[in-house]
Amino acid sequence: MALIVQKFGGSSLADVAKIRHAAERVLAERERGNDVVVVVSAMGGQTDQLVEMAEALHESPPDREMDQLLATGEQITISLMAMALQQRGYGARSFTGGQVAVHTDDVHTKARILDIDRENLRVVLDGGGIPVVAGFQGVAPDGSITTLGRGGSDTTAVALAAALEADECHIYTDVDGVYTTDPRIVADARRLDQITFEEMIELASLGAKVLQIRAVEFAGKYNVPVRVRSTFGEGEGTLITVEEEAMEKALVSGIAHNEDEAKITIIGVPDRPGIAHAVVGAVAKANVNVDMIIQNQGEHGKTDFTFTVPRADYKQVMEMLDPVCKDIEAEALTGSDRIAKISVVGVGMRNHAGVADRMFEALSNEGVNIQMIATSEIKVSVVVDQKYTELAVRALHEAFELDKPVDERDHIH
Amino acid sequence: MALIVQKFGGSSLADVAKIRHAAERVLAERERGNDVVVVVSAMGGQTDQLVEMAEALHESPPDREMDQLLATGEQITISLMAMALQQRGYGARSFTGGQVAVHTDDVHTKARILDIDRENLRVVLDGGGIPVVAGFQGVAPDGSITTLGRGGSDTTAVALAAALEADECHIYTDVDGVYTTDPRIVADARRLDQITFEEMIELASLGAKVLQIRAVEFAGKYNVPVRVRSTFGEGEGTLITVEEEAMEKALVSGIAHNEDEAKITIIGVPDRPGIAHAVVGAVAKANVNVDMIIQNQGEHGKTDFTFTVPRADYKQVMEMLDPVCKDIEAEALTGSDRIAKISVVGVGMRNHAGVADRMFEALSNEGVNIQMIATSEIKVSVVVDQKYTELAVRALHEAFELDKPVDERDHIH
């Protein structure tokens, strides 16, 4: 008998019919003889309504009160889910984050989980019942309700699975797994049966919006196998787990794309120590995340310095850097928020320089100009003009033969 | 500087504009130099939506989960109200029942307050802030959320006022005070400036839906002056307080009516000890409240036994009593859910038998047949056919001259 944590997102709980359907998923797992802990998000749409009211009453709603407000969303779904399970004759019991308790720090709206009490959930499990836990929320040391930020319910599910030493954590969503790339762009994208935590982190952070990155990091750290599967369809979904001998040895697992960034270039910077710090430090101080950073070796004692930031912060950063550029005696400040980052990801590429080469060749064949390049152990990312997103993704999917099973693909030298 | 507890009901908080308006009421009290603790109900309409979803998922939603679900209603309004106050520059902080903490027993959906912690609220008050507390809810010994049942927010407000030794508890609602009778029935009903706790208890329990009876009992027990006033209008409302020399000495304060009950009669019961216990005990065991109970002295060793129950429980009780009637060898079981209870209330009637007489005369003059009579120290109630409700209320309001100031009324001998 295994212990499974099942997490249902807002689109899987958008109305009572869907809640009833999700409850059937829980019962099916029980009927396979497994113990289940259920984690739920707020009903789809509910959060937006609450935020709208808050913004009508306060120009910048205070974080503590926002958490108090938004936490009602999951409190509604836990009780409704517990009712649906009890109606089917199962001893279900709902828990808010505070009732579990999921202890967090006191950084409202983006709290971090510090510790989870197992006792209350264990009592229900030992009595043959099904605990239904509110995702996304916890309790601060002073008893205030906290929330974990965007996608926090995934993190709750994985953290609970780790705390309870569950055998698997199932994330039910409206897609049936992780694909070799966005199926809306490439029709013959393949669903992956397995993927490693590292690959999933790259794919998640690069724009494959299946699973929240903090949840995957948590899963990797505590070695919790996570399965992404569809609430409404059939199939086993995609298992995210540690690299194993038995895994299919794909050189490249998938192609990710991200259109949420903007590129900023400082041209003609004097090539001396402290420049990168002056620029990135100013951006970091404004709490803006910097993603890719590239500095080319300069000629005549000058260099160009390019980095990417979230697109929403583009204008603010450009304005903020104007005086900084004067200070460091740069020649010009340019940028674009019409870019896309395209990435090839795979643990198999660790020892294969050929991957980057095949990537550049495929893009070149399609006339796609590469503006920036960044690499890590298991990925190669390029920045291109946003108009090339679909073209680039399709060309790379084809170049790496991701539509084919692994053993039918060409070998890269 | 006084401490005032202000409570706003659901109709005063039905949308963001109304919440903003209620916040202005709070600030006006602060600007008079008083400390304020705010208690709020759920937004009007919200509770019904939640109940509807619960009933779609469970044929008889379990009480603990129902409390968990419904408590979200006030959690939404406390945070929104705190935001509205903070927007105006005041240090407001929201509290759920559990965060206060309002300790209750574990009788879900109709819990009783056992104790209230003052510390968390005191810290906010001492810091010059405004605590905003969720009405209607508390926390059971095991950490589960409880609710206090219908109108429980009034009880929360009065209990907080008692715990904090507040000077007055203001109940803001959509009427501007307590009237001599329902103004929708009698156009010249008068608003009372003052009324005693005892009178208010009779009026509340008899159907004047201004204030929840448990709240008034609580207020009387701890001697908390309660003022009922309008959220949207002006005026001082009605002050509910202990009887004082200075109060207007009305013989009769008001006429109440109640159409929420049903009448059940067991005919031809053998007149022997234990019958009342057999019947009322069976009803009480099903957690149904019995209000009026009447047993006439029987002839030939038989008697008729009549009592009233909430109309919603009528069918259930009739079915339940069928076997009981056989057991006690009663001749028949009859009843009606088309009845109204009309009551004349006033502390001044304590020593005046004439009040009952004038009541019966006024009803007789209008041809209204009296089905049951019950009296207490400060009220006389009759049950009549529901079709006579308006006629009876108008006739009694006129007979006791309640449209006139007290000193212009006829004297009753």
Short mmCIF file of C-alpha atoms in Angstrom, two decimals, chain A:
data_model
loop_
_atom_site.label_atom_id
_atom_site.label_comp_id
_atom_site.label_asym_id
_atom_site.label_seq_id
_atom_site.Cartn_x
_atom_site.Cartn_y
_atom_site.Cartn_z
CA MET A 1 0.00 0.00 0.00
CA ALA A 2 1.47 3.30 -1.14
CA LEU A 3 0.84 6.85 0.06
CA ILE A 4 -0.01 9.25 -2.77
CA VAL A 5 -0.40 13.05 -2.56
CA GLN A 6 -2.84 14.25 -5.22
CA LYS A 7 -2.96 17.94 -6.11
CA PHE A 8 -5.77 19.53 -8.13
CA GLY A 9 -5.40 22.99 -9.68
CA GLY A 10 -8.01 25.71 -10.06
CA SER A 11 -9.12 24.70 -13.56
CA SER A 12 -9.81 21.17 -12.23
CA LEU A 13 -12.07 22.65 -9.51
CA ALA A 14 -13.83 25.45 -11.37
CA ASP A 15 -17.39 24.29 -10.53
CA VAL A 16 -19.19 21.64 -8.47
CA ALA A 17 -19.28 19.17 -11.38
CA LYS A 18 -15.50 19.42 -11.72
CA ILE A 19 -15.00 19.07 -7.97
CA ARG A 20 -17.11 15.92 -8.09
CA HIS A 21 -14.98 14.65 -10.98
CA ALA A 22 -11.76 15.36 -9.08
CA ALA A 23 -13.21 13.48 -6.09
CA GLU A 24 -13.67 10.46 -8.37
CA ARG A 25 -9.94 10.64 -9.17
CA VAL A 26 -9.23 10.48 -5.44
CA LEU A 27 -11.54 7.51 -4.94
CA ALA A 28 -9.99 5.67 -7.89
CA GLU A 29 -6.60 5.96 -6.17
CA ARG A 30 -8.14 4.71 -2.92
CA GLU A 31 -9.68 1.77 -4.72
CA ARG A 32 -6.24 0.81 -5.99
CA GLY A 33 -5.49 0.26 -2.30
CA ASN A 34 -3.46 3.41 -1.72
CA ASP A 35 -3.69 6.04 1.02
CA VAL A 36 -4.31 9.52 -0.33
CA VAL A 37 -3.70 13.09 0.85
CA VAL A 38 -5.49 15.65 -1.34
CA VAL A 39 -4.17 19.18 -1.94
CA VAL A 40 -6.38 21.74 -3.68
CA SER A 41 -6.03 25.21 -5.19
CA ALA A 42 -8.78 27.84 -5.22
CA MET A 43 -11.61 27.50 -7.74
CA GLY A 44 -10.60 28.92 -11.12
CA GLY A 45 -11.57 32.59 -11.38
CA GLN A 46 -12.19 33.09 -7.66
CA THR A 47 -8.82 34.68 -6.91
CA ASP A 48 -9.24 37.29 -9.64
CA GLN A 49 -12.58 38.36 -8.16
CA LEU A 50 -11.05 38.84 -4.71
CA VAL A 51 -8.07 40.77 -6.07
CA GLU A 52 -10.43 43.06 -7.95
CA MET A 53 -12.33 43.93 -4.76
CA ALA A 54 -9.10 44.50 -2.84
CA GLU A 55 -7.79 46.86 -5.50
CA ALA A 56 -11.05 48.79 -5.44
CA LEU A 57 -10.58 49.42 -1.70
CA HIS A 58 -6.83 50.07 -1.50
CA GLU A 59 -4.50 51.45 -4.14
CA SER A 60 -1.81 48.99 -3.04
CA PRO A 61 -3.48 46.31 -0.88
CA PRO A 62 -1.36 45.50 2.19
CA ASP A 63 0.27 42.06 1.96
CA ARG A 64 -0.95 40.63 5.27
CA GLU A 65 -4.58 41.47 4.49
CA MET A 66 -4.17 40.20 0.93
CA ASP A 67 -3.07 36.81 2.30
CA GLN A 68 -5.98 36.77 4.76
CA LEU A 69 -8.28 37.50 1.81
CA LEU A 70 -6.87 35.11 -0.80
CA ALA A 71 -6.55 32.17 1.60
CA THR A 72 -10.35 31.94 1.60
CA GLY A 73 -10.12 30.53 -1.92
CA GLU A 74 -8.62 27.20 -0.88
CA GLN A 75 -10.64 27.13 2.33
CA ILE A 76 -13.73 26.95 0.13
CA THR A 77 -12.38 24.14 -2.04
CA ILE A 78 -11.08 21.99 0.83
CA SER A 79 -14.49 21.93 2.50
CA LEU A 80 -16.34 21.31 -0.76
CA MET A 81 -13.91 18.51 -1.69
CA ALA A 82 -14.27 16.94 1.77
CA MET A 83 -18.05 17.05 1.36
CA ALA A 84 -17.85 15.41 -2.08
CA LEU A 85 -15.70 12.60 -0.63
CA GLN A 86 -17.94 12.16 2.42
CA GLN A 87 -20.97 11.95 0.14
CA ARG A 88 -19.28 8.90 -1.41
CA GLY A 89 -18.87 7.36 2.03
CA TYR A 90 -15.22 8.20 2.72
CA GLY A 91 -14.02 9.77 5.96
CA ALA A 92 -12.53 12.98 4.58
CA ARG A 93 -11.44 15.96 6.70
CA SER A 94 -10.40 19.37 5.48
CA PHE A 95 -7.38 21.32 6.76
CA THR A 96 -6.39 24.93 6.17
CA GLY A 97 -2.67 25.60 6.05
CA GLY A 98 -2.85 26.75 9.66
CA GLN A 99 -4.76 23.66 10.78
CA VAL A 100 -2.14 21.25 9.37
CA ALA A 101 0.02 23.31 10.40
CA VAL A 102 2.20 24.38 7.46
CA HIS A 103 4.65 26.71 9.24
CA THR A 104 6.14 29.45 7.05
CA ASP A 105 8.21 32.59 7.51
CA ASP A 106 6.32 35.89 7.71
CA VAL A 107 7.05 37.18 4.19
CA HIS A 108 3.44 37.73 3.20
CA THR A 109 2.36 36.92 -0.40
CA LYS A 110 5.58 34.94 -1.01
CA ALA A 111 6.22 33.01 2.18
CA ARG A 112 8.54 30.01 2.36
CA ILE A 113 7.64 26.77 4.10
CA LEU A 114 9.80 26.20 7.19
CA ASP A 115 8.25 23.06 8.62
CA ILE A 116 5.14 20.91 8.36
CA ASP A 117 3.44 19.19 11.31
CA ARG A 118 2.63 15.60 10.40
CA GLU A 119 0.54 14.70 13.45
CA ASN A 120 -2.92 16.00 12.43
CA LEU A 121 -2.74 14.44 8.97
CA ARG A 122 -1.35 11.17 10.34
CA VAL A 123 -4.32 10.81 12.71
CA VAL A 124 -6.73 11.05 9.78
CA LEU A 125 -4.68 8.66 7.61
CA ASP A 126 -4.30 6.15 10.43
CA GLY A 127 -8.07 6.24 10.90
CA GLY A 128 -8.57 5.33 7.24
CA GLY A 129 -9.60 8.86 6.27
CA ILE A 130 -8.56 11.25 3.50
CA PRO A 131 -7.02 14.57 4.60
CA VAL A 132 -7.90 17.42 2.22
CA VAL A 133 -5.34 20.21 2.56
CA ALA A 134 -5.46 23.82 1.35
CA GLY A 135 -2.56 24.46 -1.02
CA PHE A 136 -0.81 27.83 -1.37
CA GLN A 137 -1.16 28.79 2.30
CA GLY A 138 0.52 28.47 5.65
CA VAL A 139 0.74 30.18 9.00
CA ALA A 140 3.36 32.69 10.15
CA PRO A 141 4.96 32.56 13.62
CA ASP A 142 2.48 35.24 14.85
CA GLY A 143 -0.55 33.23 13.70
CA SER A 144 -1.22 35.32 10.58
CA ILE A 145 -2.14 33.49 7.40
CA THR A 146 0.57 33.51 4.74
CA THR A 147 0.51 32.53 1.07
CA LEU A 148 3.32 31.00 -0.96
CA GLY A 149 2.93 33.08 -4.11
CA ARG A 150 2.07 32.06 -7.65
CA GLY A 151 1.74 28.31 -8.17
CA GLY A 152 2.23 27.76 -4.44
CA SER A 153 -0.22 24.86 -4.34
CA ASP A 154 2.26 22.71 -6.27
CA THR A 155 4.86 23.53 -3.63
CA THR A 156 2.44 22.61 -0.83
CA ALA A 157 1.76 19.25 -2.47
CA VAL A 158 5.42 18.39 -2.91
CA ALA A 159 6.33 19.62 0.58
CA LEU A 160 3.55 17.49 2.10
CA ALA A 161 4.71 14.48 0.08
CA ALA A 162 8.23 15.04 1.43
CA ALA A 163 7.05 15.51 5.03
CA LEU A 164 4.82 12.41 4.93
CA GLU A 165 7.38 10.40 2.95
CA ALA A 166 4.78 9.76 0.28
CA ASP A 167 5.58 7.41 -2.57
CA GLU A 168 4.49 9.79 -5.32
CA CYS A 169 3.05 13.27 -5.70
CA HIS A 170 0.50 13.57 -8.51
CA ILE A 171 -0.13 17.01 -9.98
CA TYR A 172 -3.48 16.98 -11.79
CA THR A 173 -3.81 19.71 -14.37
CA ASP A 174 -5.44 20.44 -17.69
CA VAL A 175 -2.56 18.97 -19.72
CA ASP A 176 -1.73 15.27 -19.70
CA GLY A 177 2.00 15.57 -19.09
CA VAL A 178 5.23 17.29 -20.07
CA TYR A 179 5.85 17.51 -23.83
CA THR A 180 8.98 17.72 -25.96
CA THR A 181 7.76 21.24 -26.73
CA ASP A 182 4.56 23.36 -26.75
CA PRO A 183 1.95 21.23 -28.60
CA ARG A 184 0.19 24.41 -29.68
CA ILE A 185 3.26 25.23 -31.78
CA VAL A 186 4.43 21.78 -32.87
CA ALA A 187 1.56 19.42 -33.66
CA ASP A 188 3.65 16.24 -33.33
CA ALA A 189 5.21 17.16 -29.98
CA ARG A 190 5.56 13.95 -27.94
CA ARG A 191 4.53 13.45 -24.34
CA LEU A 192 7.53 12.38 -22.22
CA ASP A 193 7.02 9.33 -19.98
CA GLN A 194 9.86 10.42 -17.72
CA ILE A 195 12.02 13.47 -17.22
CA THR A 196 14.65 14.34 -14.61
CA PHE A 197 14.19 17.03 -11.96
CA GLU A 198 17.02 19.02 -13.54
CA GLU A 199 15.46 18.94 -16.98
CA MET A 200 12.09 19.87 -15.54
CA ILE A 201 13.59 22.84 -13.70
CA GLU A 202 15.12 24.08 -16.94
CA LEU A 203 11.88 23.50 -18.83
CA ALA A 204 9.75 25.13 -16.12
CA SER A 205 11.96 28.18 -15.76
CA LEU A 206 12.28 28.47 -19.52
CA GLY A 207 8.59 28.71 -20.10
CA ALA A 208 6.97 25.27 -20.06
CA LYS A 209 4.20 26.33 -17.71
CA VAL A 210 3.15 22.91 -16.49
CA LEU A 211 4.56 23.01 -12.99
CA GLN A 212 5.85 25.68 -10.64
CA ILE A 213 9.65 25.73 -10.49
CA ARG A 214 9.86 25.98 -6.69
CA ALA A 215 7.81 22.80 -6.47
CA VAL A 216 10.23 20.97 -8.78
CA GLU A 217 13.26 22.22 -6.83
CA PHE A 218 11.60 21.03 -3.62
CA ALA A 219 10.86 17.66 -5.22
CA GLY A 220 14.44 17.32 -6.37
CA LYS A 221 15.86 18.31 -3.00
CA TYR A 222 13.74 15.79 -1.08
CA ASN A 223 13.65 13.25 -3.91
CA VAL A 224 9.85 13.14 -4.20
CA PRO A 225 8.77 11.52 -7.49
CA VAL A 226 6.23 13.87 -9.10
CA ARG A 227 3.76 12.79 -11.75
CA VAL A 228 2.05 15.40 -13.94
CA ARG A 229 -1.22 14.07 -15.32
CA SER A 230 -4.56 15.18 -16.70
CA THR A 231 -7.62 15.56 -14.48
CA PHE A 232 -9.96 14.87 -17.35
CA GLY A 233 -8.03 12.52 -19.66
CA GLU A 234 -6.54 9.08 -19.13
CA GLY A 235 -2.91 7.97 -19.09
CA GLU A 236 -0.03 7.92 -16.66
CA GLY A 237 1.25 11.41 -17.50
CA THR A 238 4.92 12.30 -17.07
CA LEU A 239 6.97 11.13 -14.11
CA ILE A 240 9.56 13.62 -12.89
CA THR A 241 12.25 11.77 -11.01
CA VAL A 242 15.97 11.31 -10.47
CA GLU A 243 18.08 10.11 -13.38
CA GLU A 244 18.09 6.33 -13.47
CA GLU A 245 19.83 3.69 -15.55
CA ALA A 246 16.51 2.47 -16.84
CA MET A 247 15.47 5.86 -18.17
CA GLU A 248 15.31 6.47 -21.87
CA LYS A 249 18.65 8.02 -22.73
CA ALA A 250 17.56 11.01 -24.71
CA LEU A 251 20.25 13.46 -25.71
CA VAL A 252 17.65 16.21 -25.79
CA SER A 253 14.37 16.02 -23.89
CA GLY A 254 12.56 19.11 -25.04
CA ILE A 255 12.44 22.57 -26.53
CA ALA A 256 11.24 25.43 -24.30
CA HIS A 257 10.33 28.96 -25.28
CA ASN A 258 9.79 32.08 -23.22
CA GLU A 259 8.32 35.35 -24.44
CA ASP A 260 8.16 37.03 -21.03
CA GLU A 261 11.57 38.69 -21.11
CA ALA A 262 13.15 41.83 -22.50
CA LYS A 263 16.76 42.46 -23.53
CA ILE A 264 18.83 45.47 -22.48
CA THR A 265 22.23 46.32 -23.95
CA ILE A 266 24.72 48.91 -22.75
CA ILE A 267 27.01 49.76 -25.63
CA GLY A 268 30.60 50.97 -25.40
CA VAL A 269 31.26 50.45 -21.74
CA PRO A 270 34.86 51.09 -20.62
CA ASP A 271 36.27 47.58 -20.10
CA ARG A 272 37.34 47.81 -16.46
CA PRO A 273 36.49 45.98 -13.24
CA GLY A 274 33.24 46.86 -11.45
CA ILE A 275 31.09 47.60 -14.48
CA ALA A 276 28.97 44.45 -14.28
CA HIS A 277 28.48 45.09 -10.61
CA ALA A 278 27.43 48.70 -11.18
CA VAL A 279 24.77 47.67 -13.69
CA VAL A 280 23.42 44.41 -12.25
CA GLY A 281 23.64 45.76 -8.70
CA ALA A 282 21.39 48.69 -9.61
CA VAL A 283 18.85 46.34 -11.20
CA ALA A 284 18.93 43.87 -8.30
CA LYS A 285 18.40 46.67 -5.79
CA ALA A 286 15.11 47.45 -7.53
CA ASN A 287 14.07 43.82 -6.89
CA VAL A 288 14.11 43.01 -10.61
CA ASN A 289 15.32 39.54 -11.57
CA VAL A 290 18.13 39.40 -14.09
CA ASP A 291 18.19 36.20 -16.16
CA MET A 292 20.79 35.93 -18.93
CA ILE A 293 23.93 38.09 -18.68
CA ILE A 294 26.43 38.36 -21.50
CA GLN A 295 29.53 40.45 -21.85
CA ASN A 296 31.68 40.27 -24.98
CA GLN A 297 35.39 40.76 -24.92
CA GLY A 298 35.82 44.33 -26.10
CA GLU A 299 38.16 46.06 -28.51
CA HIS A 300 39.90 49.40 -27.90
CA GLY A 301 39.20 49.02 -24.16
CA LYS A 302 35.42 49.06 -24.67
CA THR A 303 32.84 46.29 -24.32
CA ASP A 304 29.07 45.67 -24.77
CA PHE A 305 27.05 44.39 -21.83
CA THR A 306 23.69 42.66 -22.41
CA PHE A 307 21.20 41.08 -20.03
CA THR A 308 17.54 40.10 -19.88
CA VAL A 309 14.85 41.11 -17.35
CA PRO A 310 11.13 40.29 -17.01
CA ARG A 311 9.28 42.11 -19.74
CA ALA A 312 7.00 43.81 -17.19
CA ASP A 313 10.05 45.52 -15.64
CA TYR A 314 11.60 46.63 -18.97
CA LYS A 315 10.53 50.29 -18.94
CA GLN A 316 11.37 50.80 -15.29
CA VAL A 317 14.85 49.32 -15.73
CA MET A 318 15.55 51.38 -18.86
CA GLU A 319 14.68 54.57 -16.98
CA MET A 320 16.68 53.51 -13.95
CA LEU A 321 19.81 52.73 -16.03
CA ASP A 322 19.92 56.09 -17.79
CA PRO A 323 21.87 57.83 -14.98
CA VAL A 324 23.92 54.65 -14.35
CA CYS A 325 25.10 54.69 -17.99
CA LYS A 326 26.24 58.29 -17.59
CA ASP A 327 28.13 57.35 -14.42
CA ILE A 328 30.03 54.49 -16.09
CA GLU A 329 30.58 56.56 -19.26
CA ALA A 330 28.80 54.13 -21.58
CA GLU A 331 28.18 55.19 -25.19
CA ALA A 332 24.53 54.14 -25.47
CA LEU A 333 21.66 52.23 -23.87
CA THR A 334 19.45 50.14 -26.16
CA GLY A 335 17.03 47.29 -25.72
CA SER A 336 14.03 45.38 -26.99
CA ASP A 337 10.98 43.82 -25.41
CA ARG A 338 10.16 41.95 -28.60
CA ILE A 339 12.45 38.98 -28.00
CA ALA A 340 12.00 35.27 -27.36
CA LYS A 341 14.28 32.86 -25.57
CA ILE A 342 14.39 29.39 -27.14
CA SER A 343 16.11 26.58 -25.24
CA VAL A 344 17.16 23.03 -25.96
CA VAL A 345 17.15 20.97 -22.74
CA GLY A 346 18.42 17.50 -21.93
CA VAL A 347 20.60 15.70 -19.37
CA GLY A 348 22.04 13.68 -22.23
CA MET A 349 23.81 16.69 -23.71
CA ARG A 350 26.26 16.94 -20.81
CA ASN A 351 29.02 15.32 -22.82
CA HIS A 352 27.92 16.34 -26.30
CA ALA A 353 29.12 19.65 -27.71
CA GLY A 354 27.34 18.61 -30.89
CA VAL A 355 23.97 19.70 -29.50
CA ALA A 356 24.76 23.42 -29.60
CA ASP A 357 26.16 23.06 -33.10
CA ARG A 358 23.09 21.26 -34.44
CA MET A 359 20.91 23.94 -32.79
CA PHE A 360 22.78 26.84 -34.44
CA GLU A 361 22.75 25.05 -37.79
CA ALA A 362 19.01 24.44 -37.68
CA LEU A 363 18.31 28.10 -36.87
CA SER A 364 20.71 29.30 -39.53
CA ASN A 365 19.00 27.10 -42.16
CA GLU A 366 15.75 28.94 -41.39
CA GLY A 367 17.42 32.37 -41.50
CA VAL A 368 16.83 33.00 -37.77
CA ASN A 369 19.42 35.44 -36.43
CA ILE A 370 20.75 34.64 -32.93
CA GLN A 371 21.04 37.71 -30.67
CA MET A 372 22.33 36.08 -27.47
CA ILE A 373 23.57 32.64 -26.42
CA ALA A 374 23.74 31.14 -22.94
CA THR A 375 24.52 27.60 -21.90
CA SER A 376 24.34 25.47 -18.79
CA GLU A 377 25.24 21.83 -18.22
CA ILE A 378 21.92 20.59 -19.57
CA LYS A 379 20.64 23.38 -21.81
CA VAL A 380 21.51 25.75 -24.59
CA SER A 381 19.44 28.94 -24.83
CA VAL A 382 19.35 31.52 -27.58
CA VAL A 383 17.56 34.86 -27.76
CA VAL A 384 15.95 35.66 -31.09
CA ASP A 385 13.47 38.22 -32.42
CA GLN A 386 10.04 37.33 -31.06
CA LYS A 387 8.61 36.98 -34.58
CA TYR A 388 10.73 33.82 -35.02
CA THR A 389 9.39 31.97 -31.93
CA GLU A 390 7.22 29.40 -33.71
CA LEU A 391 9.62 28.97 -36.60
CA ALA A 392 12.56 28.37 -34.27
CA VAL A 393 10.70 25.93 -32.02
CA ARG A 394 9.46 23.88 -35.00
CA ALA A 395 12.86 23.83 -36.66
CA LEU A 396 14.58 22.64 -33.47
CA HIS A 397 11.92 20.05 -32.68
CA GLU A 398 12.49 18.61 -36.14
CA ALA A 399 16.29 18.90 -36.05
CA PHE A 400 16.45 16.85 -32.84
CA GLU A 401 13.78 14.42 -34.10
CA LEU A 402 11.76 14.82 -30.91
CA ASP A 403 8.64 13.49 -32.64
CA LYS A 404 10.33 10.06 -32.78
CA PRO A 405 10.93 7.59 -29.94
CA VAL A 406 14.47 7.89 -28.57
CA ASP A 407 15.89 4.75 -30.19
CA GLU A 408 14.79 5.79 -33.67
CA ARG A 409 16.62 9.13 -33.55
CA ASP A 410 19.87 9.95 -35.40
CA HIS A 411 22.98 9.84 -33.32
CA ILE A 412 24.80 13.14 -32.85
CA HIS A 413 28.59 13.09 -33.04
#
